[in-house]
Structures are given as C-alpha cells and as structure tokens.
Coordinates of C-alpha atoms in Angstrom, one line a residue:
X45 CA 0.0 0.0 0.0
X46 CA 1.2 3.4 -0.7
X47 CA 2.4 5.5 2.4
X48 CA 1.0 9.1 2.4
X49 CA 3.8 11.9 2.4
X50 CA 4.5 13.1 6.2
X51 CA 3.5 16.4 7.1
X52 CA 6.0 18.8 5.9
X53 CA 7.2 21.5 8.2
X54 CA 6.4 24.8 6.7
X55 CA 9.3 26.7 5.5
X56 CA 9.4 30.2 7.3
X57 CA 12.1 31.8 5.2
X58 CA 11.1 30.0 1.6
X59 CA 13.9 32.7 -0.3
X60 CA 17.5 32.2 1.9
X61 CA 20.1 32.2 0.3
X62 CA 18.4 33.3 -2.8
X63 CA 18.9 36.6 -5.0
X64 CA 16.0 38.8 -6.2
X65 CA 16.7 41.0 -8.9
X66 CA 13.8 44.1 -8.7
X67 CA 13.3 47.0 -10.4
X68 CA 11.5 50.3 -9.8
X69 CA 12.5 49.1 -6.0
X70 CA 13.6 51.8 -4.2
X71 CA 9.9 53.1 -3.3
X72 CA 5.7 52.3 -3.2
X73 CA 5.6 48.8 -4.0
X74 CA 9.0 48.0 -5.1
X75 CA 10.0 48.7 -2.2
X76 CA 7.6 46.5 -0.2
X77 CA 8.7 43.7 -2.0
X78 CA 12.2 43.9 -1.7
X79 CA 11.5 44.5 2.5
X80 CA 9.3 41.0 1.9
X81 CA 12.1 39.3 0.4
X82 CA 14.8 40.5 2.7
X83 CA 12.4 39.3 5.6
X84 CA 12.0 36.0 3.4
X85 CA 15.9 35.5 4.2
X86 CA 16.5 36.1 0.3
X87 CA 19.0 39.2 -1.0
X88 CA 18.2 41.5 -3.3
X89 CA 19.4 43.9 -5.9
X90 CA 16.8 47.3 -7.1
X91 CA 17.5 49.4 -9.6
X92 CA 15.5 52.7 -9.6
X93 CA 15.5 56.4 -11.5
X94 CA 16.0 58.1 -7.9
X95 CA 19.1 57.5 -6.7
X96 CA 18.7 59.3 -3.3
X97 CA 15.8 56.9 -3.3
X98 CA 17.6 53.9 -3.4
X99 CA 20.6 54.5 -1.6
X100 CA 18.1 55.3 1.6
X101 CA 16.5 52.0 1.2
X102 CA 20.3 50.7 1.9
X103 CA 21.1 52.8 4.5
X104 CA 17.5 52.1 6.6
X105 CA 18.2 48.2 5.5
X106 CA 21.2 47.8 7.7
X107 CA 21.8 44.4 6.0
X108 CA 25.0 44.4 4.4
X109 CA 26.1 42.7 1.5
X110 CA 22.3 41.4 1.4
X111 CA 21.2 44.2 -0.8
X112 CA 22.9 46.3 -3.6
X113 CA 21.5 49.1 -5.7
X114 CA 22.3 50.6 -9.2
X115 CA 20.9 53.2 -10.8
X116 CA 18.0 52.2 -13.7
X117 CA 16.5 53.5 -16.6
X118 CA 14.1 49.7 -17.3
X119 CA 13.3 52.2 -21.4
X120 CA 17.2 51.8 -22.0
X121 CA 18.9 48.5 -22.9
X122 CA 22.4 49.2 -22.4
X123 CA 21.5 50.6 -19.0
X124 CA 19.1 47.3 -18.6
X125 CA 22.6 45.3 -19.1
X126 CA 24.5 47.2 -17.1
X127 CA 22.6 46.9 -14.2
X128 CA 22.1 43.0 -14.5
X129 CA 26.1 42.9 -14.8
X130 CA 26.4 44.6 -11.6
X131 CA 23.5 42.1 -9.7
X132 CA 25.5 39.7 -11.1
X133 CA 29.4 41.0 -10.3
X134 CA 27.6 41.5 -6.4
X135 CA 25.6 38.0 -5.9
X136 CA 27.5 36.1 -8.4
X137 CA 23.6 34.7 -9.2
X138 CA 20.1 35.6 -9.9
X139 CA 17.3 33.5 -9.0
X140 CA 14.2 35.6 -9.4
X141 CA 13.6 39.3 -11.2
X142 CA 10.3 41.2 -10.6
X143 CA 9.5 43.9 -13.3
X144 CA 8.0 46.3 -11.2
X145 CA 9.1 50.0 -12.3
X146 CA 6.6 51.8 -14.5
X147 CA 5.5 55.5 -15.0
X148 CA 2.2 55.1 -12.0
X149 CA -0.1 57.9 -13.1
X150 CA -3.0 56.3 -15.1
X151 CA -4.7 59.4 -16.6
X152 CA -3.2 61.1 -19.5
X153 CA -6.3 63.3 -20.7
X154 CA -8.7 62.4 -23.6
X155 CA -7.4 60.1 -26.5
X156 CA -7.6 63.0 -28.9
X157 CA -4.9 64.9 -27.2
X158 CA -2.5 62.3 -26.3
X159 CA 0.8 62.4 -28.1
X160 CA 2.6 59.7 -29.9
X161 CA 5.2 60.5 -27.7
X162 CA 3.7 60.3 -24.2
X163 CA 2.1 56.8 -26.1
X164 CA 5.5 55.7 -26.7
X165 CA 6.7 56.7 -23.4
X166 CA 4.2 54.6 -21.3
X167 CA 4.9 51.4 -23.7
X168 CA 9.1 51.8 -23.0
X169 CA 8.5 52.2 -19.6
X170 CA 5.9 49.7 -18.3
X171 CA 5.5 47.1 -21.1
X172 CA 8.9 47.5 -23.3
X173 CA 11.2 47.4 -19.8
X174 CA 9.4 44.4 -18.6
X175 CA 10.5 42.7 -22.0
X176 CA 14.2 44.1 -21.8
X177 CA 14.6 43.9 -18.1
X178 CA 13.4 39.6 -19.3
X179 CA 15.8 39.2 -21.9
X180 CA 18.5 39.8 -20.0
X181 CA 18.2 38.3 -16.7
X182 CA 16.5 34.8 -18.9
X183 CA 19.7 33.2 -19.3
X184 CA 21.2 33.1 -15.5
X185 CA 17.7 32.5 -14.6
X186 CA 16.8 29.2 -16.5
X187 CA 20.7 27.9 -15.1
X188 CA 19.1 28.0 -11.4
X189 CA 15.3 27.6 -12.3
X190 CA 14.3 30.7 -11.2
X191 CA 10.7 32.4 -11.2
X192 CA 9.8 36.3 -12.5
X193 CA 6.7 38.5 -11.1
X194 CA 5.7 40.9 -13.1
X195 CA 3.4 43.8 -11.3
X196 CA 0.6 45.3 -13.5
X197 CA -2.5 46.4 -12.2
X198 CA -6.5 46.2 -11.6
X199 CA -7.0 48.6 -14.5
X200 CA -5.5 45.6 -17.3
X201 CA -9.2 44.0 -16.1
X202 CA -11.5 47.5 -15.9
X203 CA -10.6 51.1 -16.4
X204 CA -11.6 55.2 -15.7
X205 CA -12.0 57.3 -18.7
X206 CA -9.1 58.6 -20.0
X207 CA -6.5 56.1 -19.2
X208 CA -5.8 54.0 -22.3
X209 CA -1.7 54.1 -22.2
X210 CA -1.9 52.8 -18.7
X211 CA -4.5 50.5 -19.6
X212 CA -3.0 48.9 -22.8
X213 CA 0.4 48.4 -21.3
X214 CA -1.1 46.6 -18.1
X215 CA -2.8 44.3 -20.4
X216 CA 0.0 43.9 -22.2
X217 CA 1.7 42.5 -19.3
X218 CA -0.8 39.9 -18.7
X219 CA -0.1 38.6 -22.3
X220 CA 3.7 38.9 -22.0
X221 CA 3.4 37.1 -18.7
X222 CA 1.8 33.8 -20.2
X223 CA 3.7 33.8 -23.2
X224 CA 6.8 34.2 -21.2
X225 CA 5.4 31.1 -18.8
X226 CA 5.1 28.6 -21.7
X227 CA 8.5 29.9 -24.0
X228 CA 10.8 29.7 -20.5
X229 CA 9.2 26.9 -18.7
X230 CA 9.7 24.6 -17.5
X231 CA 12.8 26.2 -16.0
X232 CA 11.4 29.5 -15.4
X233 CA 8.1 30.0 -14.4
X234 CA 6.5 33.3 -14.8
X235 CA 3.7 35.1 -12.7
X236 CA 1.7 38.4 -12.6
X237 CA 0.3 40.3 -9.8
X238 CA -2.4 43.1 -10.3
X239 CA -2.6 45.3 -7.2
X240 CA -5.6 47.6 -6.9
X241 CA -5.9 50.7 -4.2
X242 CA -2.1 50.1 -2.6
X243 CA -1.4 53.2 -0.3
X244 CA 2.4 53.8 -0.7
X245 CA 2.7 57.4 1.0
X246 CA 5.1 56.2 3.8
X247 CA 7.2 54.3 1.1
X248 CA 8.4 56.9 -1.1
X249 CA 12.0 58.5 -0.7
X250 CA 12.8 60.4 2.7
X251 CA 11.9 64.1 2.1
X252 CA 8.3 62.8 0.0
X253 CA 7.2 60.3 3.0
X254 CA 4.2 60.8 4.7
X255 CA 1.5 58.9 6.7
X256 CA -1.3 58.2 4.6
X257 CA -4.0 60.6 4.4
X258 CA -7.1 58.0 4.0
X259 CA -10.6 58.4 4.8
X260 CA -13.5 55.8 6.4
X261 CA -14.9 55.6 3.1
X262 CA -11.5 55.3 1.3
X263 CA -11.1 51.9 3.4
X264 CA -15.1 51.1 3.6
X265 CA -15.4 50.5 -0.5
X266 CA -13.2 47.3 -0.1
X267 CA -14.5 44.5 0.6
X268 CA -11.9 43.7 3.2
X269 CA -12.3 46.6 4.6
X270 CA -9.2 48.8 3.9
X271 CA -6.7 50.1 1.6
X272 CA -4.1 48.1 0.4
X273 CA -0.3 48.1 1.6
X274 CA 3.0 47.5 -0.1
X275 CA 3.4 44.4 2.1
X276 CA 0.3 43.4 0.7
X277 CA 2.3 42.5 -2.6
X278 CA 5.2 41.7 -1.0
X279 CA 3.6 38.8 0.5
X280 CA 2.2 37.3 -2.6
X281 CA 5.8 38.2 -4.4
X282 CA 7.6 36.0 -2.1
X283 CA 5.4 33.4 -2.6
X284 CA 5.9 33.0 -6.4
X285 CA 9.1 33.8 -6.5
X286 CA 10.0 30.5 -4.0
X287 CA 9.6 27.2 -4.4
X288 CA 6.4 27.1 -2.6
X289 CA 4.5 28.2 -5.8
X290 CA 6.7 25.6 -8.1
X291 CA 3.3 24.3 -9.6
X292 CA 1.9 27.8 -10.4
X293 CA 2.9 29.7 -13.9
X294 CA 1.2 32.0 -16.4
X295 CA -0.7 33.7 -13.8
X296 CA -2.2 36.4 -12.7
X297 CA -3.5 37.6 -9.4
X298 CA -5.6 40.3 -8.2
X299 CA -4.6 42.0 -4.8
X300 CA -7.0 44.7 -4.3
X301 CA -9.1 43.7 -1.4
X302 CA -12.1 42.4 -3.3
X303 CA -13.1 46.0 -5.1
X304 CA -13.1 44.4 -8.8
X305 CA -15.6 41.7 -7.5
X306 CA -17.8 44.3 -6.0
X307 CA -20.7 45.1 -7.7
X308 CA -21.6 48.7 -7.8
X309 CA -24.8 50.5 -8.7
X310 CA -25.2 54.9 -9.4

C-alpha cells in the first residue's frame, strides 16, 4: 500500500540564500517587495531612477552585503545590461527578477490629445522594460530555475475614462506574462500580480514620506475593509518567487481587497 507523504514543516524563510533582482525598488511597492524578500531571508538587488531613493533604502536596511542598488532607466537597454552585470558582479547569481518599475499615473487626458510620444513613453516604460529587463536576466535564470513577477494592475481588467496608455500596457503585461510562462518553462516559471488601491505614501523616498491621508470611506469600498499596503504584494511576491508556488505559472492575481468583484450600482 502506498504511504501518504509526512507532514511537511512549513518553510518560514522560503527565499534564503536566494537573489532577487527588482526594479522600480527603491519606493511604493518596489520597495515593499524587496523588505518582503529580505524578511523572506533572500538578498536583493533594485534598480531605480531616484538615486537618493535607493541608496536610503540601503542605509535604513542595515543588512550588508544582502542588498545592492544601481541606478536604472528599465526604457534603456544598455543601461538594462549594465545593471544586470552589476547584480551579477555582487551575488554572483540571480534566481528571481520582478519587473516592477513603470510610470504610475494612469490618466493622460482624452485620447484626442495624447501624443505619440507620451504613447510611446508609457509602452518603454511599463511594457517594453518588462520585456528588456526579461531578456537579459533569462539566461542566469533558467541555469538555477528561477521564477519572475511581473506587477501590473487592476485597471489591465477595468478602467476610468481617460486612461488608455496605462490600460494597454497593463494588459500587455498579462499577455507577455503567459507567453513568457510557456516559451521559458519549464525552468522559469513566470507570474503576474495586479494590485488595486495600494497606499504607498510612507514608502516613497525620505523628504516625500508621509503617513497616509485615508478616509473611512477610502477603506469602507473594499471588501476587506481597507486600503491596500505595499506588504500586501510583497507577501504574494515571495510566494511566487519560492519554491512554494513551483506548480503555479502563467498567472495572474488580483490583490485589491475584493473591489473588482464588487458590484456597484449609481
């Protein structure tokens, strides 16, 4: 007769000794997920546009040669390569790469009066940097079976008026992050997460920080009750990024306290 497994103690640091590669993770959300994985007993290595930004995050860190920064523009290849030489000259190995950086503001006006160029800026920066940011770190990833995350958002599933730039790269994610599953598995598995209302006030860069200014209502239109938190995704992120979520790829997941489920009437 077959012998069921044995219960299987529960691993309470699921990343040590591994090497997250994150970008756009010196502040919001970025920088919730790096915290998550440091707590997760992994390293990592952010790249960010604000360099004052990122070289707070290692001096409140106080964890050594656990976590490196290098300054990163995700639109820019030759910058993209640089900065995954430099994970790599500091770790000596990468084992998981969230694409997290992306220009946040959703509302660029009416479609009639956007501009090719501000278009083409919100494709290199939240779509085309996921896809660079991919090509390079692929290789040392599929020689230690690693896992990428990449972060879009609530609004690739419903929108406001006026957003379509925001919208269409967000969705585009999704699509990149299932194709990305099935051409790099199974060594590489490949995950998204969509955060919805994620309050990141007390997460930007020193002299911006703030406590959150949120009101009852803000919290009471969730369905769990409150506004969401950087450690929110940071949670989930550590999860598919370890070898805890080996049998999940080319998916997504909503974080965003239950408001796209919520049915609402005028």
């Amino acid at each position: 007769m077959t012998k069921t497994p044995d219960i299987a103690p529960f691993d309470a640091q699921p990343l040590k000794g591994k090497t997250v590669l994150i970008t756009g993770g010196a502040q919001g959300i970025g920088r919730g997920m790096a915290q998550a994985v440091l707590g997760a007993g992994g390293n990592v290595f952010i790249g960010d546009l604000n360099v004052d930004a990122g070289k707070a995050c290692l001096d409140e860190w106080k964890v050594g040669k656990r976590a490196g920064f290098a300054m990163l523009d995700v639109s820019r290849e030759s910058i993209v390569k640089r900065w995954t030489a430099a994970a790599l000259k500091h770790f000596g190995h990468v084992d998981g790469l969230v694409n997290n950086a992306g220009i946040a503001n959703p509302h660029t006006g009416p479609l009639t009066e956007l501009s090719l160029e501000q278009w083409n800026r919100y494709l290199a920066t939240n779509l085309t940097g996921a896809f660079l940011c991919a090509k390079h770190v692929l290789p040392e990833l599929r020689r230690h079976g690693g896992a990428i995350v990449n972060i879009a958002s609530t609004r690739a599933l419903q929108s406001e008026p006026d957003s379509e730039a925001y919208a269409a790269t967000k969705g585009g994610l999704l699509a990149f992050t299932h194709a990305l599953a099935i051409s790099a598995g199974p060594d590489v598995r490949a995950n998204a997460i969509l955060p919805g209302w994620i309050a990141t006030d007390a997460w930007r860069a020193p002299p911006e920080r703030s406590a959150p200014r949120l009101s009852r209502r803000d919290h009471a239109q969730h369905p769990a009750g409150r506004v969401g938190t950087p450690e929110d995704i940071g949670t989930l992120a550590v999860y598919l990024l370890s070898a805890q979520s080996s049998f999940v790829t080319g998916q997504h997941f909503v974080v965003d306290g239950g408001m796209t489920v919520k049915m609402q009437y005028a």
